[in-house]
Each structure stands twice: as C-alpha cells, then as structure tokens.
Coordinates of C-alpha atoms and ligand atoms in Angstrom, one line a residue:
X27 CA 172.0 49.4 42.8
X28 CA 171.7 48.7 39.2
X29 CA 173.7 51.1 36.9
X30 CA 172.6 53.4 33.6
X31 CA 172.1 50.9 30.9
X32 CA 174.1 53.9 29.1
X33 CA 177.2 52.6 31.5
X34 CA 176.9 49.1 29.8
X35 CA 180.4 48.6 27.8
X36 CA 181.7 51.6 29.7
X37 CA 184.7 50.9 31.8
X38 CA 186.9 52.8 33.9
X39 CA 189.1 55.3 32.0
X40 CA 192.6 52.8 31.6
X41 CA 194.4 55.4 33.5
X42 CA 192.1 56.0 35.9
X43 CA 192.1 51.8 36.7
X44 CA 196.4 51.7 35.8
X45 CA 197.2 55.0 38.1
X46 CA 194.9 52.8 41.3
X47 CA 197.9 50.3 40.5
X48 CA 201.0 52.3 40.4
X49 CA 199.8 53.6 43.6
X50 CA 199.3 49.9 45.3
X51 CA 202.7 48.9 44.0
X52 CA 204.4 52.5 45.5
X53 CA 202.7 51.1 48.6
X54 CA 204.5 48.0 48.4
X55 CA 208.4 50.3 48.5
X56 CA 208.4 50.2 44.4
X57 CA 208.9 53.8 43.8
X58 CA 207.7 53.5 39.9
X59 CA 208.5 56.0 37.8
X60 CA 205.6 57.2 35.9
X61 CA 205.9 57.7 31.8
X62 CA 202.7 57.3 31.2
X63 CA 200.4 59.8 31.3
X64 CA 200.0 63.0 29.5
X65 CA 200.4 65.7 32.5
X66 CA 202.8 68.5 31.7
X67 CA 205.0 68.7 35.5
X68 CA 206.1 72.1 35.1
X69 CA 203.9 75.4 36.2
X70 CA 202.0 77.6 33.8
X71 CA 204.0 81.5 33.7
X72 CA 204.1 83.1 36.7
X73 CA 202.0 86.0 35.3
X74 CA 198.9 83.5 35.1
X75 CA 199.7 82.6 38.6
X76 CA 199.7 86.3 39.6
X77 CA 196.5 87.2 37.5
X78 CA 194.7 84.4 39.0
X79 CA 196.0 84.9 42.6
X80 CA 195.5 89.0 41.7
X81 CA 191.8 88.7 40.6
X82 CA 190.7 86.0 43.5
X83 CA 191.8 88.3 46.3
X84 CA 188.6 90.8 44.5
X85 CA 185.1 90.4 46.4
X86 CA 183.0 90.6 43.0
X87 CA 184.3 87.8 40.9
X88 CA 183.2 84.8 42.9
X89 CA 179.6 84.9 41.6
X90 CA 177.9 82.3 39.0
X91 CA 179.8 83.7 35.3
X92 CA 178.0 83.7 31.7
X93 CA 177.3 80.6 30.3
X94 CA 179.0 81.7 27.3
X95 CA 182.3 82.4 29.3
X96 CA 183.9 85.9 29.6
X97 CA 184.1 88.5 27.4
X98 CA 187.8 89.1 27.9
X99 CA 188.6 85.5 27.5
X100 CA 186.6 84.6 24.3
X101 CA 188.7 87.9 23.2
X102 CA 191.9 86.5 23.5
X103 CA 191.2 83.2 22.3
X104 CA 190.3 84.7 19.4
X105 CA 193.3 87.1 19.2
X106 CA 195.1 83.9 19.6
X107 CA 193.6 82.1 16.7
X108 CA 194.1 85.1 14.3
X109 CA 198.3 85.2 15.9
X110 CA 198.9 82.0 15.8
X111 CA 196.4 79.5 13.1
X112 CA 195.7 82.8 11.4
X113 CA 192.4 82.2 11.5
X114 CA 189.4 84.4 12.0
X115 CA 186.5 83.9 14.7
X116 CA 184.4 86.3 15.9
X117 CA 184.4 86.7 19.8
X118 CA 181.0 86.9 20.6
X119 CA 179.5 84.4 18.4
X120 CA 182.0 81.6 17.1
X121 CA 183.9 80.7 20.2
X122 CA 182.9 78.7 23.8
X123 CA 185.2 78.4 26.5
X124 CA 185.1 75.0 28.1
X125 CA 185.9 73.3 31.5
X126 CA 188.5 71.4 29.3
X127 CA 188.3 70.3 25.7
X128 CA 187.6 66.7 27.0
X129 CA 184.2 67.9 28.5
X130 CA 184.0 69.2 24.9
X131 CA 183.9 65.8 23.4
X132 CA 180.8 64.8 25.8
X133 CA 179.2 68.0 24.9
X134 CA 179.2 67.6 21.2
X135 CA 178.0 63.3 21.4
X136 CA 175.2 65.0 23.7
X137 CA 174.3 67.6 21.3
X138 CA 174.0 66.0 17.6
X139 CA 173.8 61.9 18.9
X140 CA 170.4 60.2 18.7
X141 CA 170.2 56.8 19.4
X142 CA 172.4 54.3 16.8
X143 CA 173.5 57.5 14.9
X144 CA 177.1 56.9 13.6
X145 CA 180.5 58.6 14.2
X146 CA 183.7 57.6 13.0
X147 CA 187.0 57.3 14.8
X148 CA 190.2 57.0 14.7
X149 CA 192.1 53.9 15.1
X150 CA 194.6 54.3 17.0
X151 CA 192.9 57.6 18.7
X152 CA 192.2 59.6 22.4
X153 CA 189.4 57.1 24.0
X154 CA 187.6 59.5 24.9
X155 CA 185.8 59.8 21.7
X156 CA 184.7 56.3 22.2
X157 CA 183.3 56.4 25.4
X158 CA 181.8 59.8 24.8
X159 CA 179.8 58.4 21.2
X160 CA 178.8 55.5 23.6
X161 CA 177.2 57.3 26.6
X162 CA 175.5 59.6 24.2
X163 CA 173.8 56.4 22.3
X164 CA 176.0 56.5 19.1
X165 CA 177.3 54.0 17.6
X166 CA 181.7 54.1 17.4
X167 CA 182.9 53.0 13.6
X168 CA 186.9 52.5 13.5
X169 CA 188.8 54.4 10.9
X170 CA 192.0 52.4 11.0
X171 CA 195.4 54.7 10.9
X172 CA 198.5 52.8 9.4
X173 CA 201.9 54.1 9.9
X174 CA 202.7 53.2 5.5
X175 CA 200.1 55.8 5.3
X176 CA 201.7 58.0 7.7
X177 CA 199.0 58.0 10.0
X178 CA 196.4 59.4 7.3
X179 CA 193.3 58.4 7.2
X180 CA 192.7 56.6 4.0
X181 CA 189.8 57.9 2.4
X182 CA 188.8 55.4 0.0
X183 CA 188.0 52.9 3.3
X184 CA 186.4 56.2 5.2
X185 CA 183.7 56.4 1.7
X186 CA 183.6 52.4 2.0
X187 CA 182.4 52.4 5.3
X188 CA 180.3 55.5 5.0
X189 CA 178.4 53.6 2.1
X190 CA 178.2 50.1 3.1
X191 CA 177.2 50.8 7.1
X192 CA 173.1 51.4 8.0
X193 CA 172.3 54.4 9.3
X194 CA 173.6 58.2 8.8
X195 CA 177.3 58.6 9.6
X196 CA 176.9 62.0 11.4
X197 CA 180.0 63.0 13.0
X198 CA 184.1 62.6 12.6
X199 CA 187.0 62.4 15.3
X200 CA 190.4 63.6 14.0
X201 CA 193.2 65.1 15.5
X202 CA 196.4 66.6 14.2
X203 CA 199.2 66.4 15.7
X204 CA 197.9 62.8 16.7
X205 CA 197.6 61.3 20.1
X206 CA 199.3 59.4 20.4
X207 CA 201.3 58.4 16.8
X208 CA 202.7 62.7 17.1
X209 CA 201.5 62.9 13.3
X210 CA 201.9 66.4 12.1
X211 CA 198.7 68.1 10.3
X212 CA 198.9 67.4 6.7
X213 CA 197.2 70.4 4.4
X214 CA 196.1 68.0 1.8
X215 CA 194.9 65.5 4.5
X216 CA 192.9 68.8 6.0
X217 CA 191.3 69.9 2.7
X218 CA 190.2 66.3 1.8
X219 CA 187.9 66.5 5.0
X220 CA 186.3 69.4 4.8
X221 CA 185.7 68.0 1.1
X222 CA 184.4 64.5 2.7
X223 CA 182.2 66.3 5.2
X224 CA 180.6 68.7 2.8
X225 CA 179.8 65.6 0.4
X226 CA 178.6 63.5 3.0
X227 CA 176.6 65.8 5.4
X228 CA 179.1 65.3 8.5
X229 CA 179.9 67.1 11.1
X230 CA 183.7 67.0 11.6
X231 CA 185.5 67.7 15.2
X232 CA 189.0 68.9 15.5
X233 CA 191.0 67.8 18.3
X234 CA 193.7 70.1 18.5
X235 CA 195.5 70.2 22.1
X236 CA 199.0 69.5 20.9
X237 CA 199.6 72.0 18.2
X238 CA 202.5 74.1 20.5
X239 CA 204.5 71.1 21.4
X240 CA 207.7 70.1 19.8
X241 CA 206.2 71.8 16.6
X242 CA 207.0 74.9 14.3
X243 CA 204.1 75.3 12.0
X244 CA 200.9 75.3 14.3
X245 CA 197.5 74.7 12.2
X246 CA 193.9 74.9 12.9
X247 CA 191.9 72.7 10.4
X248 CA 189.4 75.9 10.8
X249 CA 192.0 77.6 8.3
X250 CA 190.7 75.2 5.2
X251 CA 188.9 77.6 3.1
X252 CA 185.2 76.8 3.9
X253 CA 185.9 74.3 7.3
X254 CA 183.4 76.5 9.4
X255 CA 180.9 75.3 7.4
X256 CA 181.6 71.5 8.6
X257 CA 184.2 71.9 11.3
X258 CA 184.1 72.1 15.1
X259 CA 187.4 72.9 16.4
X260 CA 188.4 72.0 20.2
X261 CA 191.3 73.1 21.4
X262 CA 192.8 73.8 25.4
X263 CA 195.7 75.3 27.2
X264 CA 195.8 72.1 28.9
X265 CA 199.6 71.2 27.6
X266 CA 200.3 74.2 25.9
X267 CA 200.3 76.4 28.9
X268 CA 200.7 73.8 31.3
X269 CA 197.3 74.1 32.8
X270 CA 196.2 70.9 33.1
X271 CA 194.6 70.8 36.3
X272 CA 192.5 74.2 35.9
X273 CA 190.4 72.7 33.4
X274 CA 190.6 75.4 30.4
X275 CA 189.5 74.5 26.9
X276 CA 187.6 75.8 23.8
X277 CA 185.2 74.8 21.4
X278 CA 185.3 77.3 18.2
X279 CA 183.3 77.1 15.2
X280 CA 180.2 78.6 13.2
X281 CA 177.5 80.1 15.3
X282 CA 175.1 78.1 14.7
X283 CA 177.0 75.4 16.2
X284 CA 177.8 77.2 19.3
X285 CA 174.7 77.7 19.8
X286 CA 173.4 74.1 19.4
X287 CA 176.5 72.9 22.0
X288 CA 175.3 75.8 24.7
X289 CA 171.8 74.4 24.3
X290 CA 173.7 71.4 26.2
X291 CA 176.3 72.6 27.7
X292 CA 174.3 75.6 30.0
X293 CA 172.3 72.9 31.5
X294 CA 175.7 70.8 32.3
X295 CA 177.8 73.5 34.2
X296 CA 177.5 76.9 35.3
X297 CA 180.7 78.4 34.0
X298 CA 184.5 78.7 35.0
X299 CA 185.4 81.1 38.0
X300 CA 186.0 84.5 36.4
X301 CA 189.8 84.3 37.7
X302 CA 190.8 81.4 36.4
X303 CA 189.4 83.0 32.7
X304 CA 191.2 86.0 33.1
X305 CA 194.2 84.4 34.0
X306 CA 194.0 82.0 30.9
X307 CA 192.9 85.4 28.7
X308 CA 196.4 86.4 30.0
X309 CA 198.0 82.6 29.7
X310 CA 197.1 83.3 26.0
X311 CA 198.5 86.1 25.4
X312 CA 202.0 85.1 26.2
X313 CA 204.8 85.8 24.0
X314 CA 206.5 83.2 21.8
X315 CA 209.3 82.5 24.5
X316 CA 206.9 80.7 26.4
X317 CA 206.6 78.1 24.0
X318 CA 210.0 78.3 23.3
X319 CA 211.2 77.4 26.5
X320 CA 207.9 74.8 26.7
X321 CA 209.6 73.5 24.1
X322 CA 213.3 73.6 24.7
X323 CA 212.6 71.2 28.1
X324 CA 210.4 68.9 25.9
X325 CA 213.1 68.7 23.1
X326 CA 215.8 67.8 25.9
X327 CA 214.0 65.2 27.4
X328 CA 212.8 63.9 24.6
X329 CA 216.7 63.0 23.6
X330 CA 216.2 60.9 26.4
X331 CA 213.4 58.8 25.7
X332 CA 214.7 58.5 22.0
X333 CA 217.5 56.3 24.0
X334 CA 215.5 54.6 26.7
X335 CA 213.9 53.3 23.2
X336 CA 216.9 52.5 21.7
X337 CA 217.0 50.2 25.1
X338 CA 214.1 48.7 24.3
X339 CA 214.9 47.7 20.5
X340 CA 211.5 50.0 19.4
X341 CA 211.4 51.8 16.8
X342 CA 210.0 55.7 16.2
X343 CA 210.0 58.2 13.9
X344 CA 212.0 61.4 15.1
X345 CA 209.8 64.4 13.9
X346 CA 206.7 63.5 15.8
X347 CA 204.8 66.6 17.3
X348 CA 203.4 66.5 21.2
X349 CA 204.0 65.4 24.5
X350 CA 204.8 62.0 24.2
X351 CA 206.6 59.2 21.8
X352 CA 205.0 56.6 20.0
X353 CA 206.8 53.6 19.2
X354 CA 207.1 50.1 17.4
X355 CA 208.0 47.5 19.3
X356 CA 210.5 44.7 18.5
X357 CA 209.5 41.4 17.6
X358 CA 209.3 38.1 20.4
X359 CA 206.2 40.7 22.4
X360 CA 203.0 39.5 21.9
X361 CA 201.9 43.4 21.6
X362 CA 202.5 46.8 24.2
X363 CA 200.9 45.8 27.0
X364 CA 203.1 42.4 27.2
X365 CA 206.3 45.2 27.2
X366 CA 204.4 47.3 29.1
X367 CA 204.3 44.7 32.0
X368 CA 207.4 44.0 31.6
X369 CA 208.7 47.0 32.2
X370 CA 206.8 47.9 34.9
X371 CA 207.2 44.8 37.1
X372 CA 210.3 44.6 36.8
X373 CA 211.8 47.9 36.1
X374 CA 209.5 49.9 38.0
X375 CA 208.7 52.1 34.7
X376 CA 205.3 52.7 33.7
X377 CA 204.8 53.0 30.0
X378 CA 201.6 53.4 27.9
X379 CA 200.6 50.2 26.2
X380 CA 199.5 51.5 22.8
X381 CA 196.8 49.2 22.8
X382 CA 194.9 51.4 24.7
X383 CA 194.1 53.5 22.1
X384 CA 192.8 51.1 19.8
X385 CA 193.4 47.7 18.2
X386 CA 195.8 49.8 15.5
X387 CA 198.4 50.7 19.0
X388 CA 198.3 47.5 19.5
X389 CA 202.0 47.0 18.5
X390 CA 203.0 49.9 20.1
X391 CA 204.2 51.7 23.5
X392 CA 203.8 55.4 24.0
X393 CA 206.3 57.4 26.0
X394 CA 205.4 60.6 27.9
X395 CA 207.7 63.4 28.1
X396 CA 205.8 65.1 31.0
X397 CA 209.0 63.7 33.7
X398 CA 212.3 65.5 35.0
X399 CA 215.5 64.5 32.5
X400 CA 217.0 63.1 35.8
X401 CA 213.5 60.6 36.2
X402 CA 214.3 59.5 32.4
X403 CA 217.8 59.0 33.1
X404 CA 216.9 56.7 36.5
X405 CA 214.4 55.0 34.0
X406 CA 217.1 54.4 31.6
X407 CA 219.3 52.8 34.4
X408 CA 216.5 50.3 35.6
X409 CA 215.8 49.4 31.8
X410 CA 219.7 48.7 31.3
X411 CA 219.6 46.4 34.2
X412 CA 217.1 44.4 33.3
X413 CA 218.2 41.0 32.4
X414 CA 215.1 39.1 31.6
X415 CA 214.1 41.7 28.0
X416 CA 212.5 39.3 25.6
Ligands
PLP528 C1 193.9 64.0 22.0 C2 193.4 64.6 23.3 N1 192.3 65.4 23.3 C3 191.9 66.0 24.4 C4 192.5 65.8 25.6 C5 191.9 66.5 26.8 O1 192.5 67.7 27.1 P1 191.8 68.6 28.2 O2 192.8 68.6 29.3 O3 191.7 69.9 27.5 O4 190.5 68.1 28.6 C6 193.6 65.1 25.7 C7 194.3 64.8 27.0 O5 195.1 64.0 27.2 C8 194.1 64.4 24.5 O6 195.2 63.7 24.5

C-alpha cells in the first residue's frame, strides 16, 4: 500500500524510532538508563487523582462532551492565567481545551496552511512544528537560535528571510522557556514579536509548556500589550502538573481564532472525558506548594546532572528554565549524536542528541531531569567508568 504523498519527508518521531531501541538493547540484559525523554516520573496531586477517580464512579459523565471543552475547566484555565501570567481571557470565548498542546500544533498548520504557505521556526526547536507545517502542506523556514545571542531570535535575519523568500510567511513557532536550550522569556524579545507580527501580517504561536519548571517569573507572551491581536498561546499541564499521559492542553487567544481552530478541531476529536477536565479544573487550581515541591525535586536532581556533565567535559549555563539541560559538548565529537552513542553503548545512558532538534543542537546533548536522583547517580557511576571518553 502506497502512503499519503503528505507522509513524503515525514519520518518516525526520533523518540518514537530511539525508545523501539532502548527497548531491543533492555532485551539483550542492558538495563539502560533513560535521560532522554521529557516525561515527568512523579504523579499529579492526589486531589486530581481523587477528582478524577470521584467523578468516573458518576453514571452521567461518560457521554460525548462539548467541543469547546467544559465550562468548569475553561474557567479555571482562565483563573489560572489571570493568577499566575496575569493575563486576562474570557472563558467562554478566548480559551480551547486540547487533547494536549502537541495536538495543538497540528490543529493550527491545519487551520491557516494552504499549500507552499510559509512558517518559520526555530532552529534549534520542538519537531513537532516541523512535521506539523509539513503534513499541513506548508513550507518550514529555519530561524537559527545562537547561544552569543542567548538563544534570541535575531530579528534582523527573521526581516531578511521574510523579504527575500516567495510566498507569504504566515505563521511563527516560538517558545519561552525553550525546548530544549531552557532560555528564559525575555520582555523585550516578546514585545519585538508582537511588533514583527503586526508589521508583517503573521500569525504568531506560543509554545508555553515549561513556564512552572525550575523558574520564578512565569510569563505568557499573551501579556504583551496588544499580543491577542497576533498571538495564539498553547500551553498544557503536561509537565507542570505532571499529567503527561492524560493528554491536557490549551489553546488561548482572540475569539476569532478559536473559532477558526474549532472549525478544525470539532471535526478531529469529540472532546476529553468530562472527569479527566474536572480533575485538571482542580489540577489548576492548586496552590503554589505544588510547584514548589515540583520544583524542589527538579532543582535536586538537576545538581546531579550539572555533575554527570562535568563528567562529560560539556558545558551549560546554570539558570536554564524546564525539564531538562542543554549542553555544549567538548571538542574531539563530531557533534551529539556521536556522544550520544557513546554513551549509550557503552554506558548504558541514553541522552538526547541535540541534533534532533535542528542543525543549530547539533553540538549539543540535552539531559532530562524526569529520573530518580538514585538513577542519575547510577548514570554518574557508568559515565565515571568509562574508559574509552574521546
Ligand atoms: C516545546 C514543547 N511543546 C509541546 C510539547 C507537547 O506537550 P503536550 O504533552 O501538551 O502535548 C512538548 C513536549 O515534549 C514540548 O517539549
């Protein structure tokens, strides 16, 4: 059977191919330890658990749900924008729940790509962007990140390319704090693109899952003075609330955009099971503690990781924000996926190659800090013994 000509240039998802691997080598009696992917370990707050277990056990919430999600969730998302981005959307009209902000990205190519139109992208970014632009018929251009710019874009390349390409550049990727560099927003960087989008007619998305993690200020790019106008914001309680798995995410922005994404999105899916949005209503509403404590694991571990890369000779920056950390590594490797290898054939220690998330990572490794303290320790042992480091 011939696949979608759509599928051309669309492989597996890397960790989708890389996780099939681990799993042949665990086979083989390699026990590998797995710092690679972005999964928080630990368990939402037991009161989520308990709403969701509460609400199941009720005969009337198993039926098909709004397309527009629930009431009571779209309520507290927007309670929790005003407590914690200080921003203001209304409930009924400026927010839509998602099955996960990565469905989000799909959603939005679907709704505003025609064939050949333009999006930009970050370079090194989430690859998601680029496969989504693709299946939608877009065409992906590369906005190249540099650490000397501290992971900014640089906007006098972004008007270059805007003005030299063919074609209408339609829509922007960006995403503060970065996956995977852990750049923190930057106001200025914020207020120049809303500035470039409402010069150039672009439709700018907001990629904001990491805002919670290992960072005090939490920002929404919504809160630029006039950003609805130009801005869809995603965001998802994915690694906030540790909810990976139960698919949870948002889209916020004007009305007029929500409405133009439901147009799509209703004919996708059918809705979340009621229980699983009133337990995220109530993941949302969680005191600061949570986070806290969210955070007070992340910070310890990430002690830890800051010395298995000391063991590697990379080097990183110590105030990134997010799950993971992204590092340089040291001359005599080829690039990350060469360390990468290394590691993992013969340390049994899977880290991410940065290459994966563009031709900008290529230098670099990415470390997740979704494992036990005692796993990174045990990581830190097999990296000490190995001889052969370049
Ligand atoms: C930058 C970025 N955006 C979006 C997502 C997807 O999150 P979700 O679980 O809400 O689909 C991820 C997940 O790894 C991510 O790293």
């Amino acid at each position: 059977m011939t696949t979608s000509k759509r599928l051309e240039g669309i492989g597996e998802y890397y960790f989708s191919q890389k996780l099939r691997e681990i799993d042949d080598l665990n086979k083989q009696g390699k026990n590998i330890i797995n710092l690679g992917i972005g999964s928080p370990d630990l368990p939402p707050h037991h009161d989520v658990i308990k709403v969701l277990q509460e609400e199941s056990s009720k005969p009337n919430v198993h039926a098909y749900q709004n397309y527009k999600g629930s009431p009571v969730l779209r309520k507290a998302i927007s309670q929790w924008y005003k407590e914690s981005y200080n921003v203001d959307l209304d409930a009924d009209t400026e927010i839509l729940p998602l099955i996960g902000s990565k469905e989000g990205i799909m959603h939005i190519c679907m709704t505003y790509l025609n064939e050949g139109d333009k999006v930009l992208l970050p370079n090194p970014g989430y690859p998601t962007y680029r496969s989504a632009v693709k299946l939608a018929g877009g065409e992906c251009l590369d906005y190249d990140l540099k650490e000397e710019n501290n992971w900014a874009p640089d906007f006098d390349a972004i008007e270059k390319i805007i003005s030299s390409g063919e074609g209408v550049v339609k829509l922007l990727f960006v995403n503060y704090p970065h996956m995977p560099t852990g750049q923190l927003p930057d106001k200025a960087v914020f207020e120049k693109l809303v500035n470039l989008a409402k010069k150039h007619n672009i439709l700018i998305i907001h990629d904001n899952p990491y805002s919670f993690i290992l960072n005090d200020n939490p920002v929404s790019l919504l809160g630029v003075e006039g950003a609805k106008d130009v801005v869809i914001e995603l965001n998802s309680l994915s690694k906030s609330h540790n909810m990976a798995g139960w698919r949870v995410g948002m889209l916020c922005g004007a009305k007029e955009r929500i409405n133009e994404v439901l147009r799509f999105k209703s004919n996708m899916d059918s809705g979340m099971f009621l229980p699983v949005q009133l337990a995220a209503a109530k993941a949302l509403s969680l005191p600061t503690t949570w986070y806290n404590e969210v955070n007070r694991v992340y910070a310890q571990r990430r002690k830890k990781v800051f010395a298995l890369l000391d063991l590697l000779r990379c080097e990183y920056s110590k105030s990134q924000a997010g799950m993971f950390v992204w590092a340089k590594i040291p001359g005599g490797y080829k690039d990350g996926y060469q360390l990468s290898d290394e590691v993992l054939y013969n340390a049994s220690v899977f880290i991410t190659p940065g290459g994966i998330f563009g031709s900008a990572g290529n230098n670099y490794i990415r470390v997740s800090l979704c494992s036990t303290e005692e796993k990174i320790e045990e990581s830190l042992k097999r990296v000490a013994a190995l001889q052969v480091l370049v």
